[in-house]
Coordinates of C-alpha atoms in Angstrom, one line a residue:
X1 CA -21.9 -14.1 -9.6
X2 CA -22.2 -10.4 -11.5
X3 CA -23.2 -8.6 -7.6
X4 CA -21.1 -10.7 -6.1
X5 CA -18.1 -9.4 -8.2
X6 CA -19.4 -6.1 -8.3
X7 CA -20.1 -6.0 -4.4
X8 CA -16.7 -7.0 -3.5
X9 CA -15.1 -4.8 -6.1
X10 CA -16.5 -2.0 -4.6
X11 CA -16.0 -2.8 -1.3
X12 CA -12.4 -3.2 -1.6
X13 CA -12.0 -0.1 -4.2
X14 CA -14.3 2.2 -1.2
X15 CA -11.9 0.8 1.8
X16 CA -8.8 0.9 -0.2
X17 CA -8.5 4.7 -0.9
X18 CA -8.4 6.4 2.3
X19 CA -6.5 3.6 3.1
X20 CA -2.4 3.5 4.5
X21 CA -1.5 1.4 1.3
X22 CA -2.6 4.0 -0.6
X23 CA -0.9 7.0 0.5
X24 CA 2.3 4.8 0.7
X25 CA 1.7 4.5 -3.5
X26 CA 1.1 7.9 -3.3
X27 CA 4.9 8.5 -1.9
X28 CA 6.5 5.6 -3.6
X29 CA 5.0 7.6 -7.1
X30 CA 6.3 10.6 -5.7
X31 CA 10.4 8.9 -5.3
X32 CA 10.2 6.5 -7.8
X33 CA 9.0 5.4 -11.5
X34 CA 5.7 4.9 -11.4
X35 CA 5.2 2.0 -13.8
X36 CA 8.0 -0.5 -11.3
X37 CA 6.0 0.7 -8.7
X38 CA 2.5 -0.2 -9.7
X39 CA 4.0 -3.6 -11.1
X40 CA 5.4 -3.7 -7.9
X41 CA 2.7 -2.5 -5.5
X42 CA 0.2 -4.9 -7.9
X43 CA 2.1 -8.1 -7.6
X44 CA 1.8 -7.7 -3.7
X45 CA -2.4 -7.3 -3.9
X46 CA -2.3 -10.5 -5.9
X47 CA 0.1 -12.2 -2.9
X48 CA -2.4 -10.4 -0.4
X49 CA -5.7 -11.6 -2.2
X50 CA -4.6 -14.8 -2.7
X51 CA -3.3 -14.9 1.1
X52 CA -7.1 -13.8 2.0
X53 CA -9.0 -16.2 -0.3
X54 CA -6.6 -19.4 1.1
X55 CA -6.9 -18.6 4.7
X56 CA -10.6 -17.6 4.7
X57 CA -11.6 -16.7 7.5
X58 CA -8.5 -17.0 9.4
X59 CA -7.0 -14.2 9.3
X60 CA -9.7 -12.3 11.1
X61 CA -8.9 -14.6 14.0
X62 CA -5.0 -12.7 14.0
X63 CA -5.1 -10.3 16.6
X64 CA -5.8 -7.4 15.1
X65 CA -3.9 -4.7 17.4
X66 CA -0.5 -6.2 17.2
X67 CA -0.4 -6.4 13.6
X68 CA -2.0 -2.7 13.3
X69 CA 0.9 -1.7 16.3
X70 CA 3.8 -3.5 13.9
X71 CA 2.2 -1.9 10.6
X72 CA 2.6 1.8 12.3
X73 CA 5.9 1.4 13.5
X74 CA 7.3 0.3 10.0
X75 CA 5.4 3.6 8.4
X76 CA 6.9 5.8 11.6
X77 CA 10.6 4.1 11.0
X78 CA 9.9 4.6 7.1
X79 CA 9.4 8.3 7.5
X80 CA 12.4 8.9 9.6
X81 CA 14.7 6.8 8.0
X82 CA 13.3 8.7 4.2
X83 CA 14.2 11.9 6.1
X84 CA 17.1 11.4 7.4
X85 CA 18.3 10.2 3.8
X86 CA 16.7 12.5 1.7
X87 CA 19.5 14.4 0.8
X88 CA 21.7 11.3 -0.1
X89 CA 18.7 10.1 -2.3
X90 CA 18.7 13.2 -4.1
X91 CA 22.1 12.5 -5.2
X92 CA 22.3 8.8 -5.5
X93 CA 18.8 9.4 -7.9
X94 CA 20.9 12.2 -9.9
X95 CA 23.7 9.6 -10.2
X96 CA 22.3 6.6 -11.0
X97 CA 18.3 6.0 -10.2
X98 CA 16.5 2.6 -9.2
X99 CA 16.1 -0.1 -11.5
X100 CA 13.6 -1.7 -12.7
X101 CA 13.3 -4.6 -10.4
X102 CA 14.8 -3.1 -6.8
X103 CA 11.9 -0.4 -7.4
X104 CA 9.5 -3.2 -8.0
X105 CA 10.9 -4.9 -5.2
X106 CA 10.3 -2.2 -2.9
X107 CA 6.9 -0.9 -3.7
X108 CA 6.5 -4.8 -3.0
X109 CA 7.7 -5.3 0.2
X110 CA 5.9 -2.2 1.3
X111 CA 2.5 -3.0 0.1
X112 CA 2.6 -6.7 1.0
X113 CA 3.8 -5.5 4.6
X114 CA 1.4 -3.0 5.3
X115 CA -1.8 -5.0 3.9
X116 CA -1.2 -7.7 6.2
X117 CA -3.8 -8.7 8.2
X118 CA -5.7 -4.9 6.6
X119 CA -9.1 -4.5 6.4
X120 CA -9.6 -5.6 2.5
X121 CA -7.9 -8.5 3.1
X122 CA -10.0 -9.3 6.2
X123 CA -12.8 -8.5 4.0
X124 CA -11.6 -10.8 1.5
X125 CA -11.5 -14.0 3.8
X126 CA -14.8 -13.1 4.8
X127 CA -17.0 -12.6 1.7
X128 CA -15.2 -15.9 0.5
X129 CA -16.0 -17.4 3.8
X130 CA -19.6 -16.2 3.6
X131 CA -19.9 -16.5 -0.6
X132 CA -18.0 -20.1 -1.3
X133 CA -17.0 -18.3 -4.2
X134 CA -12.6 -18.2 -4.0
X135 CA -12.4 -16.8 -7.7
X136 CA -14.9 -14.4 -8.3
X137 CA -13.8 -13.0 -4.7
X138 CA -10.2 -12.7 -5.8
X139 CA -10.9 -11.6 -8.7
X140 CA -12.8 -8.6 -8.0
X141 CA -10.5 -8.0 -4.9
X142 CA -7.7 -7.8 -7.2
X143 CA -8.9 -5.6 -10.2
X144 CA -10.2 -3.1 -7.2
X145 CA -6.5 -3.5 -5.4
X146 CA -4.9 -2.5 -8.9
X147 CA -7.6 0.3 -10.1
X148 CA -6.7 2.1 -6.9
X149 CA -2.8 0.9 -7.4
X150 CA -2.8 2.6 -10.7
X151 CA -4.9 6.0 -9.4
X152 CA -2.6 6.8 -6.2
X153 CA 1.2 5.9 -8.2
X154 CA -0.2 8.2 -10.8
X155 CA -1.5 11.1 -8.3
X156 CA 2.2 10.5 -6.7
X157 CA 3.5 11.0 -10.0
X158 CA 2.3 14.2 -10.8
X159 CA 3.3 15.3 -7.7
X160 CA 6.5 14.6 -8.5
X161 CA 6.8 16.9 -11.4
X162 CA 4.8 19.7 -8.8
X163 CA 7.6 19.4 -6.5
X164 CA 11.3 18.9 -7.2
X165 CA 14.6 18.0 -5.4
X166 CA 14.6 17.2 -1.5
X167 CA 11.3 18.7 -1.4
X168 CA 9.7 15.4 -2.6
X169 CA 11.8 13.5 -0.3
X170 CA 10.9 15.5 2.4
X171 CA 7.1 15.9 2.0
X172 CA 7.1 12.0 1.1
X173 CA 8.8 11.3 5.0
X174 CA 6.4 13.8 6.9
X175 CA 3.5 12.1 5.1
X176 CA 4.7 8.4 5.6
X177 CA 5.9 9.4 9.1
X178 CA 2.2 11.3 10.0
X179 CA 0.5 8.0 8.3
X180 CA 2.5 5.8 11.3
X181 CA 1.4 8.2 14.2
X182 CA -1.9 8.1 13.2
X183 CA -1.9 4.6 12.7
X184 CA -0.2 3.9 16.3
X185 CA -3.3 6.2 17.9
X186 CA -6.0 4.4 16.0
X187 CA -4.4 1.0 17.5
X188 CA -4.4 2.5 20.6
X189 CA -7.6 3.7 20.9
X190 CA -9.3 0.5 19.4
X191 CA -10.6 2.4 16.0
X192 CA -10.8 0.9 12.5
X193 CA -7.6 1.5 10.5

C-alpha cells in the first residue's frame, strides 16, 4: 500500500503543477486571500477525487475533446471578463473585499470546473481501476491536489505584494486568458492538456 500511495501521490503532484488548475491558484492568490482560496480550491480536489475514485474508470470513457474545448472557453471568457472589470475590482476590493465564503466559493467553482474530466482525475479512476484500492488512491490523490494547492495560492500571493493595483488584475486576465488559448489549440490539435 506504501508505493501505491507514494506512486500516485507523485503522479498527481508531477501532472498537477504545470497544470491549468494551477496557474488558475496562481491568479486566484494573486486577487484574493489566499487562505479562502486554498480552503476553497482544496474542497473542490476532494469533490474531484472522490468524483474519480466513484466513477472508476468512467470518466476516461467522457470524450475528452469536448470537455477540454468547454474547459478553455471558461478560462478564455475568465480572462476577458477579469479584464474588462479590473478597474471596478480595484475599487470594489478598496471598498469592501471578498468574504470569507464567496472567495471560497469561487476558487471552488473554478477548480472543480476546470479539473473535470483533467488528467489527475483520469488518472485517479484509473489507478483505482487498475489497484482495487478506492482509499489509499484518494488519499494520496488528495494530499498531492492540496500540496500543490497550497504551493501555487502562495506563489500567487507573493505576487500580489510584487505587483499592486490594476496591475494584478491585469497580469491575472492575460494569464487566465493566454491559459484558454492555449488550451483551445491543444484540443484542437489532439495534444495532452
Amino acid at each position: 500500500m506504501l508505493t501505491l500511495f507514494v506512486t500516485v501521490f507523485g503522479f498527481i503532484l508531477v501532472a498537477e503543477l504545470p497544470d491549468k488548475t494551477a496557474f488558475a491558484c496562481i491568479m486566484m492568490g494573486m486577487r484574493y486571500r489566499r487562505f479562502p482560496v486554498f480552503v476553497g480550491a482544496a474542497a473542490a480536489f476532494v469533490v474531484q477525487s472522490a468524483i474519480g475514485v466513484a466513477l472508476g474508470s468512467l470518466i476516461a470513457m467522457l470524450p475528452h475533446r469536448p470537455v477540454e474545448v468547454v474547459s478553455a472557453l471558461m478560462f478564455v471568457a475568465m480572462g476577458v471578463w477579469m479584464w474588462r472589470h479590473s478597474g471596478e475590482a480595484d475599487a470594489a476590493e478598496l471598498s469592501q473585499p471578498l468574504g470569507f465564503w464567496r472567495t471560497a466559493g469561487t476558487a471552488f467553482m473554478v477548480v472543480f470546473v476546470a479539473e473535470f474530466g483533467d488528467l489527475t482525475q483520469i488518472g485517479t479512476a484509473a489507478m483505482v481501476a487498475s489497484s482495487h484500492q478506492p482509499l489509499v488512491v484518494f488519499v494520496a490523490a488528495t494530499l498531492a491536489l492540496w500540496c500543490v494547492t497550497a504551493l501555487t495560492v502562495f506563489v500567487g500571493g507573493l505576487l500580489k505584494t510584487r505587483l499592486k493595483g490594476p496591475v494584478v488584475h491585469r497580469v491575472a486576465a492575460v494569464i487566465t486568458g493566454l491559459i484558454g488559448l492555449w488550451l483551445l489549440w491543444v484540443a484542437g490539435t489532439g495534444g495532452a492538456g
